[in-house]
């Protein structure tokens, strides 16, 4: 049986699922594959008839800009449904890429359709999660437009710590984060040089250390205060429907 434990943990953090709903979710995937780091899993404009569930690893939504630069529009962690919205769109306006080695489960759209018809509450739950992705994206756009570089990186570290904690992938404020400084710049609209300066500042203030693909948060309260981090955009309250 395909291990959907982290995805079920992520969904159950907000919604209480009954046994039949859990069984229906477990029956969704028809294939599991492992992709190496820095692979493009879905290309912009490609017609797709299945959605992708990230079982382990880190992925991103990436957009190649006309000036040749690359922008990461969102990061995904284990347990995320990467492109559930492709169920209705059938193509994406961006690429889906792996950041490290990733295990992916693929869910044919016809299986999603059957589950939604049989379990209307699950249709509402997954609609909520596509809306949650949109809220997360809006927050990133606002952060890039309004926040200073130090606040942007502090906010990202706070968000990732919280999202990874939900699926059991943090330990005493530390977590794997397989991005380079260039990747951080692509996420937050900063140059690698600027990213390096900000990381040095966070380290010198003893708030957080980012080294060798890992983040160690040394002072969570201080980092949240610096970022003015408010997790309301993550809609963590139980039973939001």
Short mmCIF file of N, CA, C and O in Angstrom, two decimals, residues 36-119:
data_model
loop_
_atom_site.label_atom_id
_atom_site.label_comp_id
_atom_site.label_asym_id
_atom_site.label_seq_id
_atom_site.Cartn_x
_atom_site.Cartn_y
_atom_site.Cartn_z
N UNK A 36 14.90 12.42 -9.34
CA UNK A 36 16.15 12.95 -8.79
C UNK A 36 16.05 14.45 -8.53
O UNK A 36 15.11 15.11 -9.00
N UNK A 37 17.02 15.00 -7.80
CA UNK A 37 17.02 16.45 -7.56
C UNK A 37 17.06 17.24 -8.86
O UNK A 37 17.61 16.81 -9.86
N UNK A 38 16.42 18.40 -8.82
CA UNK A 38 16.44 19.38 -9.91
C UNK A 38 15.85 18.81 -11.20
O UNK A 38 16.35 19.04 -12.30
N UNK A 39 14.76 18.03 -11.04
CA UNK A 39 14.03 17.50 -12.20
C UNK A 39 12.77 18.32 -12.43
O UNK A 39 12.13 18.79 -11.49
N UNK A 40 12.42 18.50 -13.70
CA UNK A 40 11.14 19.11 -14.05
C UNK A 40 10.11 18.00 -14.20
O UNK A 40 10.21 17.18 -15.12
N UNK A 41 9.15 17.97 -13.33
CA UNK A 41 8.13 16.90 -13.32
C UNK A 41 6.99 17.26 -14.25
O UNK A 41 6.46 16.42 -14.98
N UNK A 42 6.58 18.52 -14.24
CA UNK A 42 5.51 19.01 -15.12
C UNK A 42 5.99 20.30 -15.76
O UNK A 42 6.51 21.18 -15.07
N UNK A 43 5.83 20.41 -17.06
CA UNK A 43 6.27 21.61 -17.77
C UNK A 43 5.08 22.53 -18.05
O UNK A 43 3.95 22.07 -18.27
N UNK A 44 5.37 23.80 -18.06
CA UNK A 44 4.35 24.80 -18.36
C UNK A 44 3.65 24.50 -19.68
O UNK A 44 4.29 24.22 -20.70
N UNK A 45 2.32 24.52 -19.65
CA UNK A 45 1.52 24.30 -20.86
C UNK A 45 1.26 22.86 -21.21
O UNK A 45 0.44 22.57 -22.09
N UNK A 46 1.94 21.92 -20.54
CA UNK A 46 1.75 20.50 -20.82
C UNK A 46 0.33 20.06 -20.43
O UNK A 46 -0.14 20.39 -19.33
N UNK A 47 -0.35 19.35 -21.30
CA UNK A 47 -1.69 18.85 -20.99
C UNK A 47 -1.55 17.66 -20.03
O UNK A 47 -0.79 16.73 -20.30
N UNK A 48 -2.26 17.72 -18.90
CA UNK A 48 -2.12 16.69 -17.88
C UNK A 48 -3.49 16.16 -17.46
O UNK A 48 -4.48 16.89 -17.45
N UNK A 49 -3.51 14.87 -17.14
CA UNK A 49 -4.76 14.23 -16.73
C UNK A 49 -4.62 13.56 -15.37
O UNK A 49 -5.39 12.67 -15.03
N UNK A 50 -3.63 14.01 -14.59
CA UNK A 50 -3.45 13.48 -13.25
C UNK A 50 -2.81 14.55 -12.37
O UNK A 50 -2.17 15.48 -12.88
N UNK A 51 -3.00 14.42 -11.08
CA UNK A 51 -2.42 15.35 -10.13
C UNK A 51 -1.31 14.65 -9.34
O UNK A 51 -1.26 13.42 -9.28
N UNK A 52 -0.45 15.46 -8.75
CA UNK A 52 0.77 14.95 -8.13
C UNK A 52 0.74 15.16 -6.62
O UNK A 52 0.52 16.28 -6.15
N UNK A 53 1.01 14.09 -5.88
CA UNK A 53 1.05 14.15 -4.43
C UNK A 53 2.49 13.90 -3.98
O UNK A 53 3.08 12.89 -4.35
N UNK A 54 3.05 14.84 -3.23
CA UNK A 54 4.44 14.73 -2.79
C UNK A 54 4.51 13.89 -1.51
O UNK A 54 4.03 14.32 -0.45
N UNK A 55 5.09 12.70 -1.62
CA UNK A 55 5.20 11.80 -0.48
C UNK A 55 6.42 12.14 0.38
O UNK A 55 6.37 12.06 1.61
N UNK A 56 7.53 12.50 -0.26
CA UNK A 56 8.72 12.90 0.48
C UNK A 56 9.57 13.80 -0.40
O UNK A 56 9.62 13.64 -1.62
N UNK A 57 10.24 14.75 0.25
CA UNK A 57 11.11 15.67 -0.47
C UNK A 57 10.55 17.09 -0.51
O UNK A 57 9.54 17.41 0.12
N UNK A 58 11.24 17.93 -1.29
CA UNK A 58 10.86 19.33 -1.46
C UNK A 58 10.72 19.63 -2.94
O UNK A 58 11.55 19.21 -3.75
N UNK A 59 9.67 20.39 -3.29
CA UNK A 59 9.44 20.78 -4.67
C UNK A 59 9.08 22.24 -4.73
O UNK A 59 8.80 22.88 -3.70
N UNK A 60 9.05 22.78 -5.95
CA UNK A 60 8.69 24.19 -6.11
C UNK A 60 7.89 24.38 -7.39
O UNK A 60 7.96 23.58 -8.32
N UNK A 61 7.13 25.47 -7.39
CA UNK A 61 6.54 25.97 -8.63
C UNK A 61 7.50 27.02 -9.16
O UNK A 61 7.90 27.93 -8.43
N UNK A 62 7.91 26.89 -10.40
CA UNK A 62 8.92 27.80 -10.96
C UNK A 62 8.44 28.39 -12.28
O UNK A 62 7.81 27.71 -13.09
N UNK A 63 8.77 29.65 -12.47
CA UNK A 63 8.37 30.36 -13.68
C UNK A 63 9.62 30.98 -14.31
O UNK A 63 10.38 31.68 -13.65
N UNK A 64 9.83 30.66 -15.58
CA UNK A 64 10.93 31.28 -16.32
C UNK A 64 10.46 32.62 -16.86
O UNK A 64 9.48 32.68 -17.60
N UNK A 65 11.14 33.68 -16.49
CA UNK A 65 10.73 35.03 -16.88
C UNK A 65 11.33 35.42 -18.23
O UNK A 65 12.35 34.85 -18.65
N UNK A 66 10.71 36.38 -18.93
CA UNK A 66 11.22 36.77 -20.25
C UNK A 66 12.67 37.24 -20.24
O UNK A 66 13.37 37.11 -21.25
N UNK A 67 13.14 37.79 -19.12
CA UNK A 67 14.52 38.27 -19.05
C UNK A 67 15.51 37.16 -18.73
O UNK A 67 16.70 37.41 -18.51
N UNK A 68 15.02 35.91 -18.71
CA UNK A 68 15.90 34.78 -18.47
C UNK A 68 16.02 34.38 -17.02
O UNK A 68 16.58 33.32 -16.70
N UNK A 69 15.51 35.22 -16.13
CA UNK A 69 15.56 34.89 -14.72
C UNK A 69 14.47 33.90 -14.35
O UNK A 69 13.52 33.69 -15.10
N UNK A 70 14.60 33.29 -13.19
CA UNK A 70 13.67 32.28 -12.72
C UNK A 70 13.06 32.74 -11.41
O UNK A 70 13.73 33.30 -10.55
N UNK A 71 11.77 32.52 -11.27
CA UNK A 71 11.10 32.86 -10.01
C UNK A 71 10.39 31.64 -9.46
O UNK A 71 9.66 30.96 -10.17
N UNK A 72 10.65 31.33 -8.19
CA UNK A 72 9.92 30.27 -7.50
C UNK A 72 8.68 30.88 -6.88
O UNK A 72 8.77 31.74 -5.99
N UNK A 73 7.51 30.43 -7.32
CA UNK A 73 6.26 31.02 -6.85
C UNK A 73 5.76 30.38 -5.57
O UNK A 73 4.93 30.96 -4.88
N UNK A 74 6.24 29.18 -5.25
CA UNK A 74 5.79 28.51 -4.03
C UNK A 74 6.68 27.29 -3.78
O UNK A 74 7.19 26.68 -4.73
N UNK A 75 6.84 26.94 -2.51
CA UNK A 75 7.56 25.74 -2.12
C UNK A 75 6.57 24.70 -1.60
O UNK A 75 5.56 25.05 -0.98
N UNK A 76 6.88 23.42 -1.85
CA UNK A 76 6.02 22.34 -1.37
C UNK A 76 6.84 21.34 -0.56
O UNK A 76 8.00 21.06 -0.88
N UNK A 77 6.20 20.81 0.48
CA UNK A 77 6.85 19.85 1.38
C UNK A 77 6.08 18.54 1.38
O UNK A 77 4.96 18.45 0.84
N UNK A 78 6.66 17.54 2.00
CA UNK A 78 6.03 16.21 2.06
C UNK A 78 4.59 16.32 2.57
O UNK A 78 4.33 17.00 3.55
N UNK A 79 3.70 15.63 1.87
CA UNK A 79 2.30 15.65 2.24
C UNK A 79 1.45 16.58 1.42
O UNK A 79 0.21 16.51 1.46
N UNK A 80 2.08 17.46 0.63
CA UNK A 80 1.32 18.43 -0.18
C UNK A 80 0.80 17.79 -1.47
O UNK A 80 1.50 17.00 -2.11
N UNK A 81 -0.41 18.17 -1.85
CA UNK A 81 -0.93 17.90 -3.19
C UNK A 81 -0.40 19.04 -4.07
O UNK A 81 -0.83 20.18 -3.91
N UNK A 82 0.53 18.75 -4.95
CA UNK A 82 1.23 19.81 -5.66
C UNK A 82 0.33 20.57 -6.62
O UNK A 82 0.32 21.78 -6.67
N UNK A 83 -0.41 19.85 -7.41
CA UNK A 83 -1.17 20.48 -8.50
C UNK A 83 -2.59 19.96 -8.54
O UNK A 83 -3.11 19.60 -9.60
N UNK A 84 -3.25 19.97 -7.40
CA UNK A 84 -4.64 19.52 -7.36
C UNK A 84 -5.51 20.36 -8.30
O UNK A 84 -6.48 19.87 -8.88
N UNK A 85 -5.14 21.62 -8.47
CA UNK A 85 -5.92 22.51 -9.33
C UNK A 85 -5.83 22.10 -10.81
O UNK A 85 -6.62 22.56 -11.62
N UNK A 86 -4.88 21.24 -11.15
CA UNK A 86 -4.83 20.77 -12.54
C UNK A 86 -6.03 19.88 -12.88
O UNK A 86 -6.32 19.64 -14.05
N UNK A 87 -6.72 19.41 -11.85
CA UNK A 87 -7.96 18.64 -12.06
C UNK A 87 -8.96 19.44 -12.89
O UNK A 87 -9.67 18.90 -13.73
N UNK A 88 -9.02 20.76 -12.66
CA UNK A 88 -9.92 21.60 -13.43
C UNK A 88 -9.21 22.33 -14.57
O UNK A 88 -9.79 22.53 -15.64
N UNK A 89 -7.94 22.72 -14.36
CA UNK A 89 -7.25 23.52 -15.37
C UNK A 89 -6.71 22.70 -16.55
O UNK A 89 -6.62 23.19 -17.67
N UNK A 90 -6.25 21.46 -16.26
CA UNK A 90 -5.70 20.54 -17.26
C UNK A 90 -4.33 20.95 -17.82
O UNK A 90 -3.73 20.21 -18.58
N UNK A 91 -3.85 22.10 -17.44
CA UNK A 91 -2.48 22.50 -17.77
C UNK A 91 -2.09 23.57 -16.76
O UNK A 91 -2.93 24.22 -16.14
N UNK A 92 -0.78 23.77 -16.58
CA UNK A 92 -0.29 24.75 -15.63
C UNK A 92 0.43 25.88 -16.35
O UNK A 92 0.96 25.68 -17.45
N UNK A 93 0.46 27.04 -15.73
CA UNK A 93 1.15 28.18 -16.32
C UNK A 93 2.55 28.36 -15.74
O UNK A 93 3.13 29.44 -15.75
N UNK A 94 3.10 27.25 -15.21
CA UNK A 94 4.44 27.27 -14.61
C UNK A 94 4.96 25.83 -14.59
O UNK A 94 4.21 24.88 -14.85
N UNK A 95 6.23 25.68 -14.29
CA UNK A 95 6.83 24.35 -14.15
C UNK A 95 6.70 23.86 -12.71
O UNK A 95 6.63 24.66 -11.77
N UNK A 96 6.72 22.54 -12.53
CA UNK A 96 6.81 21.91 -11.21
C UNK A 96 8.15 21.18 -11.17
O UNK A 96 8.41 20.31 -12.01
N UNK A 97 9.01 21.53 -10.20
CA UNK A 97 10.36 20.99 -10.16
C UNK A 97 10.68 20.40 -8.79
O UNK A 97 10.15 20.85 -7.77
N UNK A 98 11.55 19.40 -8.78
CA UNK A 98 12.06 18.86 -7.52
C UNK A 98 13.28 19.67 -7.09
O UNK A 98 14.04 20.16 -7.92
N UNK A 99 13.45 19.79 -5.78
CA UNK A 99 14.64 20.45 -5.23
C UNK A 99 15.64 19.44 -4.70
O UNK A 99 16.83 19.68 -4.70
N UNK A 100 15.14 18.33 -4.20
CA UNK A 100 15.99 17.20 -3.83
C UNK A 100 15.33 15.94 -4.36
O UNK A 100 14.38 16.02 -5.14
N UNK A 101 15.81 14.78 -3.96
CA UNK A 101 15.18 13.55 -4.40
C UNK A 101 13.76 13.47 -3.83
O UNK A 101 13.57 13.64 -2.62
N UNK A 102 12.79 13.23 -4.69
CA UNK A 102 11.39 13.25 -4.27
C UNK A 102 10.68 11.97 -4.66
O UNK A 102 10.89 11.44 -5.77
N UNK A 103 9.83 11.50 -3.77
CA UNK A 103 8.94 10.39 -4.07
C UNK A 103 7.55 10.97 -4.31
O UNK A 103 7.00 11.67 -3.46
N UNK A 104 7.00 10.68 -5.48
CA UNK A 104 5.72 11.25 -5.89
C UNK A 104 4.70 10.15 -6.15
O UNK A 104 5.03 9.10 -6.71
N UNK A 105 3.47 10.42 -5.75
CA UNK A 105 2.35 9.55 -6.09
C UNK A 105 1.47 10.32 -7.09
O UNK A 105 1.23 11.52 -6.92
N UNK A 106 1.02 9.63 -8.13
CA UNK A 106 0.20 10.26 -9.16
C UNK A 106 -1.25 9.79 -9.04
O UNK A 106 -1.52 8.60 -8.85
N UNK A 107 -2.15 10.76 -9.14
CA UNK A 107 -3.58 10.51 -8.95
C UNK A 107 -4.32 10.89 -10.23
O UNK A 107 -4.42 12.08 -10.57
N UNK A 108 -4.84 9.91 -10.98
CA UNK A 108 -5.60 10.23 -12.20
C UNK A 108 -6.81 11.09 -11.87
O UNK A 108 -7.48 10.89 -10.85
N UNK A 109 -7.11 12.02 -12.74
CA UNK A 109 -8.23 12.91 -12.50
C UNK A 109 -9.56 12.17 -12.43
O UNK A 109 -10.46 12.58 -11.70
N UNK A 110 -9.67 11.06 -13.15
CA UNK A 110 -10.94 10.34 -13.10
C UNK A 110 -11.15 9.72 -11.71
O UNK A 110 -12.29 9.55 -11.28
N UNK A 111 -10.07 9.41 -11.00
CA UNK A 111 -10.21 8.90 -9.64
C UNK A 111 -10.63 10.02 -8.68
O UNK A 111 -11.42 9.80 -7.76
N UNK A 112 -10.08 11.21 -8.89
CA UNK A 112 -10.53 12.34 -8.10
C UNK A 112 -12.02 12.60 -8.32
O UNK A 112 -12.79 12.82 -7.38
N UNK A 113 -12.43 12.56 -9.59
CA UNK A 113 -13.84 12.79 -9.92
C UNK A 113 -14.74 11.78 -9.20
O UNK A 113 -15.75 12.15 -8.59
N UNK A 114 -14.35 10.52 -9.24
CA UNK A 114 -15.15 9.48 -8.59
C UNK A 114 -15.22 9.70 -7.08
O UNK A 114 -16.28 9.53 -6.46
N UNK A 115 -14.09 10.07 -6.47
CA UNK A 115 -14.10 10.30 -5.02
C UNK A 115 -14.96 11.50 -4.66
O UNK A 115 -15.73 11.45 -3.68
N UNK A 116 -14.86 12.56 -5.43
CA UNK A 116 -15.65 13.75 -5.13
C UNK A 116 -17.15 13.48 -5.25
O UNK A 116 -17.95 14.02 -4.48
N UNK A 117 -17.52 12.64 -6.22
CA UNK A 117 -18.94 12.31 -6.37
C UNK A 117 -19.43 11.43 -5.23
O UNK A 117 -20.56 11.58 -4.75
N UNK A 118 -18.57 10.52 -4.77
CA UNK A 118 -18.96 9.62 -3.69
C UNK A 118 -18.87 10.28 -2.31
O UNK A 118 -19.63 9.92 -1.40
N UNK A 119 -17.95 11.24 -2.18
CA UNK A 119 -17.73 11.88 -0.88
C UNK A 119 -17.72 13.41 -1.07
O UNK A 119 -16.64 14.02 -1.16
#
